[in-house]
Amino acid sequence: MKVLIGESPSKVYRITVMQNPHKLMMKRIKLISGIFLCATVLMGCKSKNEHTSTEKASKPNIIIYLTDDMGYGDLGCYGNPIIQTPAIDKFASEGVLLTDCHSAGTVCSPSRAGLLTGRHPYRSGIYYLQGYRGAHLRDSETTIAEMLKSGGYETAFMGKWHLSKLEKSEKIKEPHPGDQGFDYWFASTHNAYEGPKNFTKFIRNGDAVGEVDGWYCDVLTKEATDWLTNKRDKNKPFLLIVSTHEPHAPLSPPEEYSEKYNNSTVDSLEHAINYGGIARTEYDISQNKKEYYGTISQLDNAFANLMKTVDQENLKDNTMVIFTSDNGPEHPVNLEESKGEWEAPTRDFCFGTPGNFRGMKRYPYEGGHRVPGIVRFPGKISAGTTSDELVVATDFMITIATLAELETPKNNILDGTDALPAFLGKKTARNKPYLWVFPTHEDTYFRMPHMAMRYNDYTLLGWFPEKLENETLMDWMKSSVPVKFELYDLSNDPEQRNDLASIKPQLVDMIRPLMLKQWIEIRDEGPIWENMN
């Protein structure tokens, strides 16, 4: 639906109530003495034995595979001309490929909080990374796992958590995955900074594991496979979240993956890759690109092995698998970010791409949060399809509740919508827009817009007023509203080069109140951690 000048925003963001599919009513055939049973009287009529086993279809299993810092353009099925991802490409051919899929935030912890709770991360106080000013996902939040567990599901989490400190401490006792609804968990607090090979800081159900042989993503596949085959209650539907470290820096995949990208053909193709218009290093880091490309291929193989387990356990037909990323791709440290004062050599290996979109990780520009999104659910989602409907990770809570025939949590405001229509090739509707907000941190606030809001094909960018020298970053964020705006039409300007704000001032005036209203509500709900610690 195109925007018409003067059209009421309420007509654009209208509420659409999606009805759950009606359960098929099975017809019973009574045996009457002396009359032969006629099983073909009605189409679809089941025999008595079939009826016993199919009267109530089992609830679907859910797997969410969350990669770390994978860009929208990093996969073959999204047009990458270099990186080979045959398993994920095949997976995409079996389900729906989302071309307008977005993370809930532009950096790790906010994005993960939004995915798990269905709420904008700033509502939860996740303004930047876990641990910053004491930030963590509080017990008052309700996660997808808690919702499903209340409906009879078994739940498991594997990998990067980044929402609380998992290591035991007398001073820090923050909720861990077990407190947030996961029956089984094998996780790390944050990244594999000394890895990703032979990581030493995994914690299983509260107990430190010690060094684990192998690369992070492969270890997760092994742990998830063991849980699927040996540990879970096979009489229950399940939720499994696998959250990889890859392709977050540091990067050091096995040579069998990286060396295939060490050639002149790759060198020539790399020059055509777009890095979101974000400045890169002035010194030559091109020798590092094979490590990034190889990591994506390694991740592709790890995902393939997990899907093999799903097949071997005969789970494929009744399992919805979502493959996505937590935010846009990382970029090497540049002078603008560091003001020439610091370096992060591991980030010199970051060659992820947002495709044609502007921005990278952290940026509210499109490339900071538009991410791969692929969903497979055989028999429900048509194979080999594509959807250009807007889908945000905060939608997963409501979508999964619909599939599981459960009510969504009532204790907190949700910011998503039911994305199932998008998965099925239909239109979705939202009762409010979604905002992607910058990470509230000292090296980000001065170099990027502070929020973005989608309105059909348009995206509105907003900047806060300049922060005063004696004003704390938190006080500034908590008291500010956008005062400067840019407007872009993504349908013909994905690189966000042509600001239309001065050309379409009526449109800006019409949709700006939506941004301000939504921002003030979100901003004012979020806690101030300094007052709580």
Short mmCIF file of C-alpha atoms in Angstrom, two decimals:
data_model
loop_
_atom_site.label_atom_id
_atom_site.label_comp_id
_atom_site.label_asym_id
_atom_site.label_seq_id
_atom_site.Cartn_x
_atom_site.Cartn_y
_atom_site.Cartn_z
CA MET A 1 0.00 0.00 0.00
CA LYS A 2 1.50 3.33 -1.05
CA VAL A 3 1.44 6.41 1.15
CA LEU A 4 -0.99 9.12 0.10
CA ILE A 5 -0.29 12.61 1.32
CA GLY A 6 -2.85 13.46 3.94
CA GLU A 7 -3.76 9.84 4.52
CA SER A 8 -4.38 9.14 8.19
CA PRO A 9 -1.58 7.05 9.76
CA SER A 10 -4.24 5.02 11.54
CA LYS A 11 -5.40 3.78 8.16
CA VAL A 12 -1.91 2.58 7.32
CA TYR A 13 -1.13 0.93 10.66
CA ARG A 14 -4.46 -0.75 11.12
CA ILE A 15 -5.03 -3.73 13.38
CA THR A 16 -5.74 -6.97 11.61
CA VAL A 17 -6.91 -9.81 13.81
CA MET A 18 -5.53 -13.07 12.48
CA GLN A 19 -7.76 -16.03 13.18
CA ASN A 20 -6.14 -19.30 14.17
CA PRO A 21 -6.79 -22.10 11.68
CA HIS A 22 -9.90 -24.08 12.61
CA LYS A 23 -9.20 -27.62 13.74
CA LEU A 24 -10.51 -30.22 11.36
CA MET A 25 -13.59 -31.89 12.77
CA MET A 26 -13.27 -35.64 12.29
CA LYS A 27 -16.44 -37.45 11.28
CA ARG A 28 -17.28 -40.49 13.28
CA ILE A 29 -18.82 -43.48 11.59
CA LYS A 30 -21.02 -45.61 13.77
CA LEU A 31 -21.07 -49.29 13.07
CA ILE A 32 -24.59 -50.45 12.47
CA SER A 33 -25.25 -54.16 12.73
CA GLY A 34 -25.84 -55.74 9.30
CA ILE A 35 -24.57 -52.74 7.23
CA PHE A 36 -21.14 -52.65 5.66
CA LEU A 37 -18.85 -49.79 6.72
CA CYS A 38 -18.52 -47.42 3.76
CA ALA A 39 -15.26 -45.51 4.20
CA THR A 40 -15.57 -43.58 0.99
CA VAL A 41 -18.86 -41.80 1.61
CA LEU A 42 -17.13 -38.44 2.23
CA MET A 43 -13.79 -37.16 0.93
CA GLY A 44 -11.14 -37.11 3.61
CA CYS A 45 -13.10 -39.42 5.95
CA LYS A 46 -10.63 -41.40 8.02
CA SER A 47 -10.80 -44.99 9.15
CA LYS A 48 -11.42 -45.63 12.83
CA ASN A 49 -7.80 -46.57 13.43
CA GLU A 50 -6.50 -43.48 11.60
CA HIS A 51 -8.88 -41.30 13.55
CA THR A 52 -7.44 -42.44 16.85
CA SER A 53 -3.92 -41.27 15.93
CA THR A 54 -4.75 -38.06 14.06
CA GLU A 55 -7.69 -36.53 15.90
CA LYS A 56 -5.39 -34.09 17.61
CA ALA A 57 -2.35 -33.01 15.62
CA SER A 58 0.82 -32.51 17.67
CA LYS A 59 2.00 -28.96 18.24
CA PRO A 60 4.90 -27.85 16.04
CA ASN A 61 8.49 -27.88 17.21
CA ILE A 62 10.41 -24.60 16.91
CA ILE A 63 14.11 -24.14 16.11
CA ILE A 64 15.68 -20.67 15.93
CA TYR A 65 19.20 -20.57 14.52
CA LEU A 66 20.71 -17.18 15.33
CA THR A 67 24.03 -16.17 13.77
CA ASP A 68 26.18 -13.31 15.09
CA ASP A 69 26.98 -10.29 12.86
CA MET A 70 25.98 -11.98 9.60
CA GLY A 71 25.15 -9.39 6.97
CA TYR A 72 22.13 -9.35 4.69
CA GLY A 73 24.39 -9.98 1.69
CA ASP A 74 26.61 -12.71 3.15
CA LEU A 75 24.83 -15.77 1.73
CA GLY A 76 24.64 -17.20 -1.77
CA CYS A 77 20.83 -17.17 -1.65
CA TYR A 78 20.99 -13.42 -0.94
CA GLY A 79 23.26 -12.77 -3.90
CA ASN A 80 26.78 -12.99 -2.51
CA PRO A 81 29.07 -13.70 -5.51
CA ILE A 82 31.93 -15.12 -3.47
CA ILE A 83 30.82 -17.07 -0.39
CA GLN A 84 29.63 -20.65 -0.95
CA THR A 85 26.71 -21.61 1.28
CA PRO A 86 25.14 -24.69 -0.36
CA ALA A 87 23.37 -25.97 2.77
CA ILE A 88 21.70 -22.68 3.65
CA ASP A 89 20.84 -22.09 -0.01
CA LYS A 90 19.19 -25.53 -0.12
CA PHE A 91 17.37 -24.75 3.12
CA ALA A 92 16.06 -21.54 1.52
CA SER A 93 14.77 -23.54 -1.45
CA GLU A 94 12.70 -25.62 0.98
CA GLY A 95 10.94 -22.68 2.60
CA VAL A 96 10.47 -18.93 2.35
CA LEU A 97 13.28 -16.41 1.90
CA LEU A 98 12.46 -13.08 3.54
CA THR A 99 13.85 -10.05 1.73
CA ASP A 100 12.70 -7.51 4.36
CA CYS A 101 13.66 -9.28 7.61
CA HIS A 102 15.12 -7.28 10.49
CA SER A 103 16.77 -7.85 13.83
CA ALA A 104 15.21 -6.23 16.89
CA GLY A 105 18.28 -4.07 17.47
CA THR A 106 21.49 -2.98 15.81
CA VAL A 107 23.91 -4.67 18.22
CA CYS A 108 24.14 -7.97 20.14
CA SER A 109 22.33 -7.72 23.48
CA PRO A 110 19.44 -5.44 22.45
CA SER A 111 18.73 -7.64 19.45
CA ARG A 112 18.66 -10.82 21.55
CA ALA A 113 16.43 -9.28 24.20
CA GLY A 114 13.93 -8.20 21.56
CA LEU A 115 13.86 -11.61 19.90
CA LEU A 116 13.30 -13.47 23.18
CA THR A 117 10.66 -11.13 24.65
CA GLY A 118 8.81 -9.75 21.61
CA ARG A 119 9.47 -6.30 23.08
CA HIS A 120 11.58 -3.39 21.98
CA PRO A 121 14.89 -3.88 23.86
CA TYR A 122 14.86 -0.34 25.24
CA ARG A 123 11.67 -1.23 27.14
CA SER A 124 13.75 -3.85 28.94
CA GLY A 125 16.62 -1.45 29.60
CA ILE A 126 18.96 -3.17 27.15
CA TYR A 127 20.35 0.04 25.67
CA TYR A 128 23.76 -1.37 24.83
CA LEU A 129 25.58 -4.59 25.77
CA GLN A 130 24.82 -6.84 28.72
CA GLY A 131 26.69 -5.65 31.79
CA TYR A 132 26.90 -2.00 30.72
CA ARG A 133 25.81 -0.01 33.80
CA GLY A 134 24.54 -3.31 35.22
CA ALA A 135 22.11 -4.03 32.38
CA HIS A 136 20.65 -7.53 32.10
CA LEU A 137 17.40 -9.23 31.16
CA ARG A 138 15.33 -9.10 34.33
CA ASP A 139 13.00 -11.73 35.80
CA SER A 140 10.06 -9.44 35.09
CA GLU A 141 10.47 -10.12 31.37
CA THR A 142 8.64 -13.09 29.84
CA THR A 143 10.50 -14.98 27.12
CA ILE A 144 9.38 -17.18 24.26
CA ALA A 145 10.73 -20.12 26.26
CA GLU A 146 8.57 -19.30 29.30
CA MET A 147 5.51 -18.91 27.11
CA LEU A 148 6.05 -22.25 25.37
CA LYS A 149 7.01 -24.05 28.57
CA SER A 150 3.66 -23.05 30.05
CA GLY A 151 2.05 -24.77 27.06
CA GLY A 152 3.79 -28.10 27.56
CA TYR A 153 6.94 -27.50 25.52
CA GLU A 154 10.42 -28.60 26.43
CA THR A 155 13.01 -25.89 25.88
CA ALA A 156 16.75 -25.66 25.26
CA PHE A 157 19.28 -22.92 24.57
CA MET A 158 22.74 -23.42 23.04
CA GLY A 159 25.43 -20.78 22.56
CA LYS A 160 25.93 -17.07 23.02
CA TRP A 161 23.54 -15.67 25.65
CA HIS A 162 24.76 -12.09 26.19
CA LEU A 163 21.78 -11.10 28.35
CA SER A 164 23.22 -11.65 31.83
CA LYS A 165 26.42 -12.78 33.49
CA LEU A 166 26.32 -16.58 33.69
CA GLU A 167 29.43 -17.10 35.84
CA LYS A 168 28.60 -17.66 39.49
CA SER A 169 29.44 -14.75 41.79
CA GLU A 170 28.54 -13.59 45.26
CA LYS A 171 28.04 -10.05 44.02
CA ILE A 172 26.31 -10.76 40.70
CA LYS A 173 23.26 -12.99 40.67
CA GLU A 174 21.50 -12.30 37.41
CA PRO A 175 18.89 -14.53 35.76
CA HIS A 176 20.38 -17.24 33.55
CA PRO A 177 18.65 -19.14 30.73
CA GLY A 178 17.20 -21.60 33.26
CA ASP A 179 15.52 -18.70 35.04
CA GLN A 180 14.16 -17.45 31.72
CA GLY A 181 12.33 -20.64 30.76
CA PHE A 182 14.99 -22.95 29.32
CA ASP A 183 14.95 -26.50 30.72
CA TYR A 184 18.41 -27.21 29.34
CA TRP A 185 21.16 -24.76 28.47
CA PHE A 186 24.73 -24.85 27.25
CA ALA A 187 25.86 -21.27 26.91
CA SER A 188 28.48 -18.57 27.18
CA THR A 189 27.96 -15.12 28.66
CA HIS A 190 29.17 -13.43 25.49
CA ASN A 191 31.64 -13.98 22.66
CA ALA A 192 34.44 -16.47 22.20
CA TYR A 193 37.08 -13.75 22.37
CA GLU A 194 39.93 -16.18 22.96
CA GLY A 195 38.47 -18.55 20.37
CA PRO A 196 36.51 -19.52 18.47
CA LYS A 197 38.48 -22.79 18.70
CA ASN A 198 38.60 -24.75 21.99
CA PHE A 199 36.49 -22.27 23.90
CA THR A 200 36.93 -22.46 27.68
CA LYS A 201 33.92 -20.63 29.11
CA PHE A 202 30.88 -22.75 28.29
CA ILE A 203 28.44 -23.28 31.16
CA ARG A 204 25.99 -26.19 31.12
CA ASN A 205 22.90 -25.81 33.33
CA GLY A 206 24.84 -23.59 35.75
CA ASP A 207 28.08 -25.58 35.91
CA ALA A 208 31.32 -24.57 34.20
CA VAL A 209 32.33 -27.09 31.55
CA GLY A 210 35.97 -26.16 30.96
CA GLU A 211 37.71 -26.29 27.60
CA VAL A 212 35.68 -27.93 24.85
CA ASP A 213 37.49 -29.31 21.81
CA GLY A 214 36.44 -27.85 18.48
CA TRP A 215 35.14 -24.63 16.98
CA TYR A 216 32.23 -22.79 18.61
CA CYS A 217 29.58 -23.44 15.93
CA ASP A 218 30.57 -27.10 15.60
CA VAL A 219 30.46 -27.59 19.38
CA LEU A 220 26.94 -26.14 19.41
CA THR A 221 25.84 -28.55 16.68
CA LYS A 222 27.23 -31.46 18.66
CA GLU A 223 25.51 -30.33 21.88
CA ALA A 224 22.20 -29.64 20.12
CA THR A 225 22.37 -33.01 18.36
CA ASP A 226 22.93 -34.78 21.67
CA TRP A 227 19.96 -32.97 23.19
CA LEU A 228 17.68 -33.75 20.24
CA THR A 229 18.62 -37.41 20.11
CA ASN A 230 19.32 -38.36 23.73
CA LYS A 231 18.21 -35.82 26.31
CA ARG A 232 14.84 -34.26 25.45
CA ASP A 233 11.47 -35.79 26.30
CA LYS A 234 10.34 -37.04 22.90
CA ASN A 235 6.71 -37.00 23.98
CA LYS A 236 6.76 -33.20 24.14
CA PRO A 237 7.03 -30.53 21.47
CA PHE A 238 10.19 -28.46 21.85
CA LEU A 239 11.86 -25.09 21.40
CA LEU A 240 15.56 -25.14 20.54
CA ILE A 241 17.57 -21.94 20.10
CA VAL A 242 21.09 -22.25 18.71
CA SER A 243 23.01 -18.98 18.97
CA THR A 244 26.40 -19.05 17.28
CA HIS A 245 29.49 -16.91 17.86
CA GLU A 246 30.26 -16.97 14.14
CA PRO A 247 30.90 -14.78 12.14
CA HIS A 248 31.67 -12.38 15.02
CA ALA A 249 35.36 -11.57 15.45
CA PRO A 250 37.79 -13.09 16.25
CA LEU A 251 37.82 -15.32 13.18
CA SER A 252 40.02 -18.36 12.56
CA PRO A 253 38.16 -21.12 10.69
CA PRO A 254 39.83 -24.39 9.70
CA GLU A 255 42.08 -23.97 6.65
CA GLU A 256 39.88 -26.30 4.61
CA TYR A 257 37.29 -23.49 4.60
CA SER A 258 39.50 -20.39 4.36
CA GLU A 259 41.95 -21.61 1.72
CA LYS A 260 39.24 -22.08 -0.90
CA TYR A 261 38.94 -18.27 -0.88
CA ASN A 262 42.67 -17.61 -1.21
CA ASN A 263 42.87 -16.96 -4.96
CA SER A 264 42.88 -14.21 -7.56
CA THR A 265 39.24 -14.74 -8.55
CA VAL A 266 38.12 -13.93 -5.02
CA ASP A 267 40.50 -10.95 -4.97
CA SER A 268 38.88 -9.47 -8.07
CA LEU A 269 35.31 -10.12 -6.91
CA GLU A 270 35.89 -8.56 -3.49
CA HIS A 271 36.45 -5.14 -5.06
CA ALA A 272 32.79 -5.09 -6.09
CA ILE A 273 31.45 -5.82 -2.58
CA ASN A 274 29.52 -3.04 -0.87
CA TYR A 275 30.29 -2.26 2.77
CA GLY A 276 27.34 -0.04 3.53
CA GLY A 277 29.10 3.23 2.84
CA ILE A 278 31.00 2.98 6.14
CA ALA A 279 34.68 3.99 6.04
CA ARG A 280 37.16 1.13 6.24
CA THR A 281 40.85 1.09 7.14
CA GLU A 282 43.33 3.07 5.10
CA TYR A 283 45.88 0.26 5.43
CA ASP A 284 45.55 -3.01 3.50
CA ILE A 285 43.61 -5.76 5.26
CA SER A 286 42.65 -7.70 2.11
CA GLN A 287 44.68 -10.74 3.17
CA ASN A 288 42.15 -11.29 5.99
CA LYS A 289 39.04 -11.69 3.86
CA LYS A 290 39.51 -15.43 3.37
CA GLU A 291 39.06 -15.91 7.11
CA TYR A 292 35.65 -14.24 7.07
CA TYR A 293 34.48 -16.04 3.95
CA GLY A 294 35.76 -19.34 5.31
CA THR A 295 33.90 -18.78 8.59
CA ILE A 296 30.60 -18.37 6.73
CA SER A 297 31.28 -21.63 4.88
CA GLN A 298 32.11 -23.37 8.16
CA LEU A 299 28.87 -22.05 9.63
CA ASP A 300 27.01 -23.35 6.59
CA ASN A 301 28.41 -26.82 7.26
CA ALA A 302 27.52 -26.66 10.97
CA PHE A 303 23.95 -25.72 10.08
CA ALA A 304 23.81 -28.57 7.54
CA ASN A 305 24.82 -31.06 10.22
CA LEU A 306 22.11 -29.82 12.58
CA MET A 307 19.48 -30.15 9.85
CA LYS A 308 20.70 -33.72 9.22
CA THR A 309 19.91 -34.49 12.84
CA VAL A 310 16.44 -32.99 12.41
CA ASP A 311 15.91 -35.30 9.43
CA GLN A 312 17.29 -38.37 11.21
CA GLU A 313 14.99 -37.80 14.16
CA ASN A 314 12.01 -37.57 11.76
CA LEU A 315 11.33 -34.02 12.97
CA LYS A 316 11.42 -32.15 9.69
CA ASP A 317 7.74 -32.19 8.79
CA ASN A 318 6.52 -30.85 12.14
CA THR A 319 9.30 -28.36 12.86
CA MET A 320 9.44 -24.69 11.97
CA VAL A 321 13.09 -23.64 11.59
CA ILE A 322 13.99 -19.94 11.53
CA PHE A 323 17.46 -18.92 10.34
CA THR A 324 18.49 -15.30 10.96
CA SER A 325 21.13 -12.92 12.37
CA ASP A 326 21.30 -10.67 15.41
CA ASN A 327 22.25 -7.50 13.48
CA GLY A 328 24.11 -6.24 10.43
CA PRO A 329 27.76 -7.05 9.68
CA GLU A 330 30.69 -5.75 11.70
CA HIS A 331 33.22 -3.37 10.14
CA PRO A 332 36.87 -2.63 10.93
CA VAL A 333 37.51 0.16 13.40
CA ASN A 334 37.79 3.49 11.59
CA LEU A 335 39.02 6.94 12.61
CA GLU A 336 35.49 8.28 13.07
CA GLU A 337 34.56 5.57 15.56
CA SER A 338 37.83 5.61 17.53
CA LYS A 339 38.67 9.29 17.04
CA GLY A 340 42.15 7.94 16.32
CA GLU A 341 42.60 6.77 19.89
CA TRP A 342 42.15 2.99 19.81
CA GLU A 343 42.37 -0.14 17.66
CA ALA A 344 40.65 -3.52 17.54
CA PRO A 345 42.82 -5.74 15.33
CA THR A 346 40.37 -8.66 15.36
CA ARG A 347 37.87 -6.45 13.55
CA ASP A 348 40.27 -6.11 10.63
CA PHE A 349 38.99 -9.55 9.63
CA CYS A 350 35.41 -8.33 9.18
CA PHE A 351 34.34 -8.54 5.53
CA GLY A 352 30.60 -8.98 5.95
CA THR A 353 28.30 -7.06 3.65
CA PRO A 354 24.79 -5.61 3.96
CA GLY A 355 24.32 -6.02 0.20
CA ASN A 356 23.03 -2.84 -1.40
CA PHE A 357 21.91 -1.27 1.86
CA ARG A 358 23.52 1.57 3.76
CA GLY A 359 25.04 1.06 7.20
CA MET A 360 26.63 -1.75 9.15
CA LYS A 361 26.34 -3.09 12.71
CA ARG A 362 25.23 -0.43 15.26
CA TYR A 363 23.78 1.90 12.63
CA PRO A 364 20.02 2.57 12.43
CA TYR A 365 20.52 2.82 8.68
CA GLU A 366 18.99 -0.17 6.91
CA GLY A 367 22.20 -2.24 6.73
CA GLY A 368 22.51 -2.22 10.51
CA HIS A 369 19.38 -4.28 11.06
CA ARG A 370 18.16 -5.78 7.77
CA VAL A 371 19.37 -9.36 8.03
CA PRO A 372 18.94 -12.79 6.43
CA GLY A 373 15.66 -14.43 7.33
CA ILE A 374 14.74 -17.90 6.10
CA VAL A 375 11.89 -20.02 7.45
CA ARG A 376 11.11 -23.67 6.67
CA PHE A 377 8.01 -25.52 7.78
CA PRO A 378 7.17 -28.32 5.30
CA GLY A 379 3.52 -28.67 4.46
CA LYS A 380 2.73 -25.24 5.86
CA ILE A 381 5.21 -22.92 4.11
CA SER A 382 5.50 -23.37 0.36
CA ALA A 383 8.98 -24.39 -0.75
CA GLY A 384 11.07 -22.03 -2.83
CA THR A 385 9.03 -18.92 -2.08
CA THR A 386 10.01 -15.34 -1.35
CA SER A 387 8.30 -12.70 0.78
CA ASP A 388 8.98 -8.97 0.71
CA GLU A 389 6.79 -8.29 3.76
CA LEU A 390 8.39 -6.51 6.71
CA VAL A 391 9.31 -9.03 9.44
CA VAL A 392 11.09 -8.09 12.69
CA ALA A 393 12.55 -10.50 15.25
CA THR A 394 10.09 -9.14 17.83
CA ASP A 395 7.39 -10.77 15.68
CA PHE A 396 8.59 -14.27 16.57
CA MET A 397 6.87 -14.28 19.99
CA ILE A 398 3.39 -13.66 18.57
CA THR A 399 3.96 -15.84 15.50
CA ILE A 400 5.06 -18.81 17.58
CA ALA A 401 2.16 -18.29 19.99
CA THR A 402 -0.21 -18.52 17.01
CA LEU A 403 1.35 -21.76 15.80
CA ALA A 404 1.39 -23.29 19.28
CA GLU A 405 -2.18 -22.09 19.98
CA LEU A 406 -1.06 -20.26 23.11
CA GLU A 407 -1.84 -16.83 24.49
CA THR A 408 0.94 -14.27 24.44
CA PRO A 409 2.15 -12.87 27.78
CA LYS A 410 -0.16 -10.21 29.21
CA ASN A 411 2.22 -8.70 31.76
CA ASN A 412 4.28 -6.69 29.27
CA ILE A 413 3.64 -4.59 26.17
CA LEU A 414 4.64 -6.42 22.97
CA ASP A 415 5.98 -4.68 19.88
CA GLY A 416 5.59 -7.40 17.28
CA THR A 417 2.85 -8.76 15.09
CA ASP A 418 1.91 -12.16 13.70
CA ALA A 419 4.36 -12.77 10.85
CA LEU A 420 2.83 -16.10 9.84
CA PRO A 421 1.00 -14.49 6.89
CA ALA A 422 4.38 -13.30 5.56
CA PHE A 423 5.76 -16.83 5.83
CA LEU A 424 2.76 -18.04 3.83
CA GLY A 425 3.11 -15.46 1.08
CA LYS A 426 0.40 -13.14 2.34
CA LYS A 427 0.23 -9.57 3.61
CA THR A 428 0.80 -8.67 7.25
CA ALA A 429 -0.49 -5.67 9.19
CA ARG A 430 0.92 -3.78 12.17
CA ASN A 431 -0.90 -1.69 14.72
CA LYS A 432 2.23 0.39 15.34
CA PRO A 433 5.56 1.05 13.64
CA TYR A 434 8.87 -0.40 14.79
CA LEU A 435 11.88 1.72 15.78
CA TRP A 436 15.52 0.67 15.42
CA VAL A 437 17.52 2.67 17.95
CA PHE A 438 21.25 3.33 18.18
CA PRO A 439 23.29 1.62 20.94
CA THR A 440 23.62 4.10 23.80
CA HIS A 441 27.40 4.15 24.08
CA GLU A 442 30.14 6.77 24.00
CA ASP A 443 31.65 5.71 20.66
CA THR A 444 28.38 5.59 18.74
CA TYR A 445 26.08 8.47 19.63
CA PHE A 446 28.01 11.19 17.76
CA ARG A 447 28.42 9.42 14.42
CA MET A 448 25.01 8.12 13.42
CA PRO A 449 21.29 8.85 13.44
CA HIS A 450 19.64 7.81 16.68
CA MET A 451 16.66 5.94 15.34
CA ALA A 452 14.89 4.76 12.21
CA MET A 453 11.23 3.98 11.58
CA ARG A 454 9.69 2.20 8.61
CA TYR A 455 6.53 3.52 7.00
CA ASN A 456 5.63 1.38 4.00
CA ASP A 457 8.53 1.85 1.55
CA TYR A 458 9.83 4.89 3.40
CA THR A 459 12.22 5.04 6.31
CA LEU A 460 12.38 8.08 8.57
CA LEU A 461 15.68 8.77 10.35
CA GLY A 462 15.76 10.88 13.51
CA TRP A 463 18.59 12.68 15.35
CA PHE A 464 18.54 13.87 18.95
CA PRO A 465 19.71 17.39 19.75
CA GLU A 466 23.43 17.73 20.40
CA LYS A 467 24.53 16.36 23.77
CA LEU A 468 25.83 18.98 26.17
CA GLU A 469 29.39 18.52 27.42
CA ASN A 470 28.36 18.15 31.08
CA GLU A 471 25.38 15.89 30.30
CA THR A 472 25.65 12.15 30.87
CA LEU A 473 24.86 9.91 27.95
CA MET A 474 21.98 8.26 29.82
CA ASP A 475 20.43 11.55 30.95
CA TRP A 476 20.69 12.86 27.40
CA MET A 477 19.06 9.78 25.88
CA LYS A 478 16.34 9.64 28.54
CA SER A 479 15.33 13.28 28.03
CA SER A 480 15.67 13.60 24.25
CA VAL A 481 13.37 13.29 21.28
CA PRO A 482 14.40 13.52 17.63
CA VAL A 483 14.65 17.08 16.30
CA LYS A 484 16.26 16.51 12.89
CA PHE A 485 14.95 14.13 10.26
CA GLU A 486 15.84 12.50 6.96
CA LEU A 487 13.47 10.53 4.72
CA TYR A 488 14.37 7.84 2.20
CA ASP A 489 12.37 5.74 -0.23
CA LEU A 490 13.83 2.25 0.02
CA SER A 491 11.94 0.99 -3.02
CA ASN A 492 14.30 2.87 -5.35
CA ASP A 493 17.07 4.06 -2.99
CA PRO A 494 18.27 1.14 -0.84
CA GLU A 495 21.60 2.87 -0.27
CA GLN A 496 19.75 5.80 1.33
CA ARG A 497 21.58 8.44 -0.68
CA ASN A 498 18.70 10.75 -1.58
CA ASP A 499 17.18 12.52 1.41
CA LEU A 500 13.56 13.40 0.55
CA ALA A 501 12.73 15.33 3.73
CA SER A 502 12.83 18.72 1.98
CA ILE A 503 11.02 17.36 -1.07
CA LYS A 504 8.21 15.65 0.84
CA PRO A 505 7.78 17.83 3.96
CA GLN A 506 4.09 16.95 4.24
CA LEU A 507 4.94 13.27 4.49
CA VAL A 508 7.56 13.96 7.16
CA ASP A 509 5.04 16.06 9.10
CA MET A 510 2.50 13.26 8.88
CA ILE A 511 4.66 10.35 10.05
CA ARG A 512 6.96 12.17 12.49
CA PRO A 513 4.30 12.05 15.27
CA LEU A 514 4.26 8.25 14.96
CA MET A 515 7.98 8.15 15.67
CA LEU A 516 7.79 10.59 18.57
CA LYS A 517 4.84 8.85 20.22
CA GLN A 518 6.42 5.41 19.95
CA TRP A 519 9.84 6.60 21.10
CA ILE A 520 8.57 8.44 24.18
CA GLU A 521 6.55 5.40 25.26
CA ILE A 522 9.54 3.05 24.85
CA ARG A 523 12.06 5.48 26.35
CA ASP A 524 9.99 6.15 29.46
CA GLU A 525 9.33 2.49 30.18
CA GLY A 526 12.99 1.50 30.23
CA PRO A 527 14.77 1.45 33.62
CA ILE A 528 17.69 3.66 34.60
CA TRP A 529 20.28 1.15 35.79
CA GLU A 530 22.29 3.65 37.78
CA ASN A 531 19.25 4.12 40.03
CA MET A 532 18.88 0.37 40.55
CA ASN A 533 22.44 -0.65 41.41
#
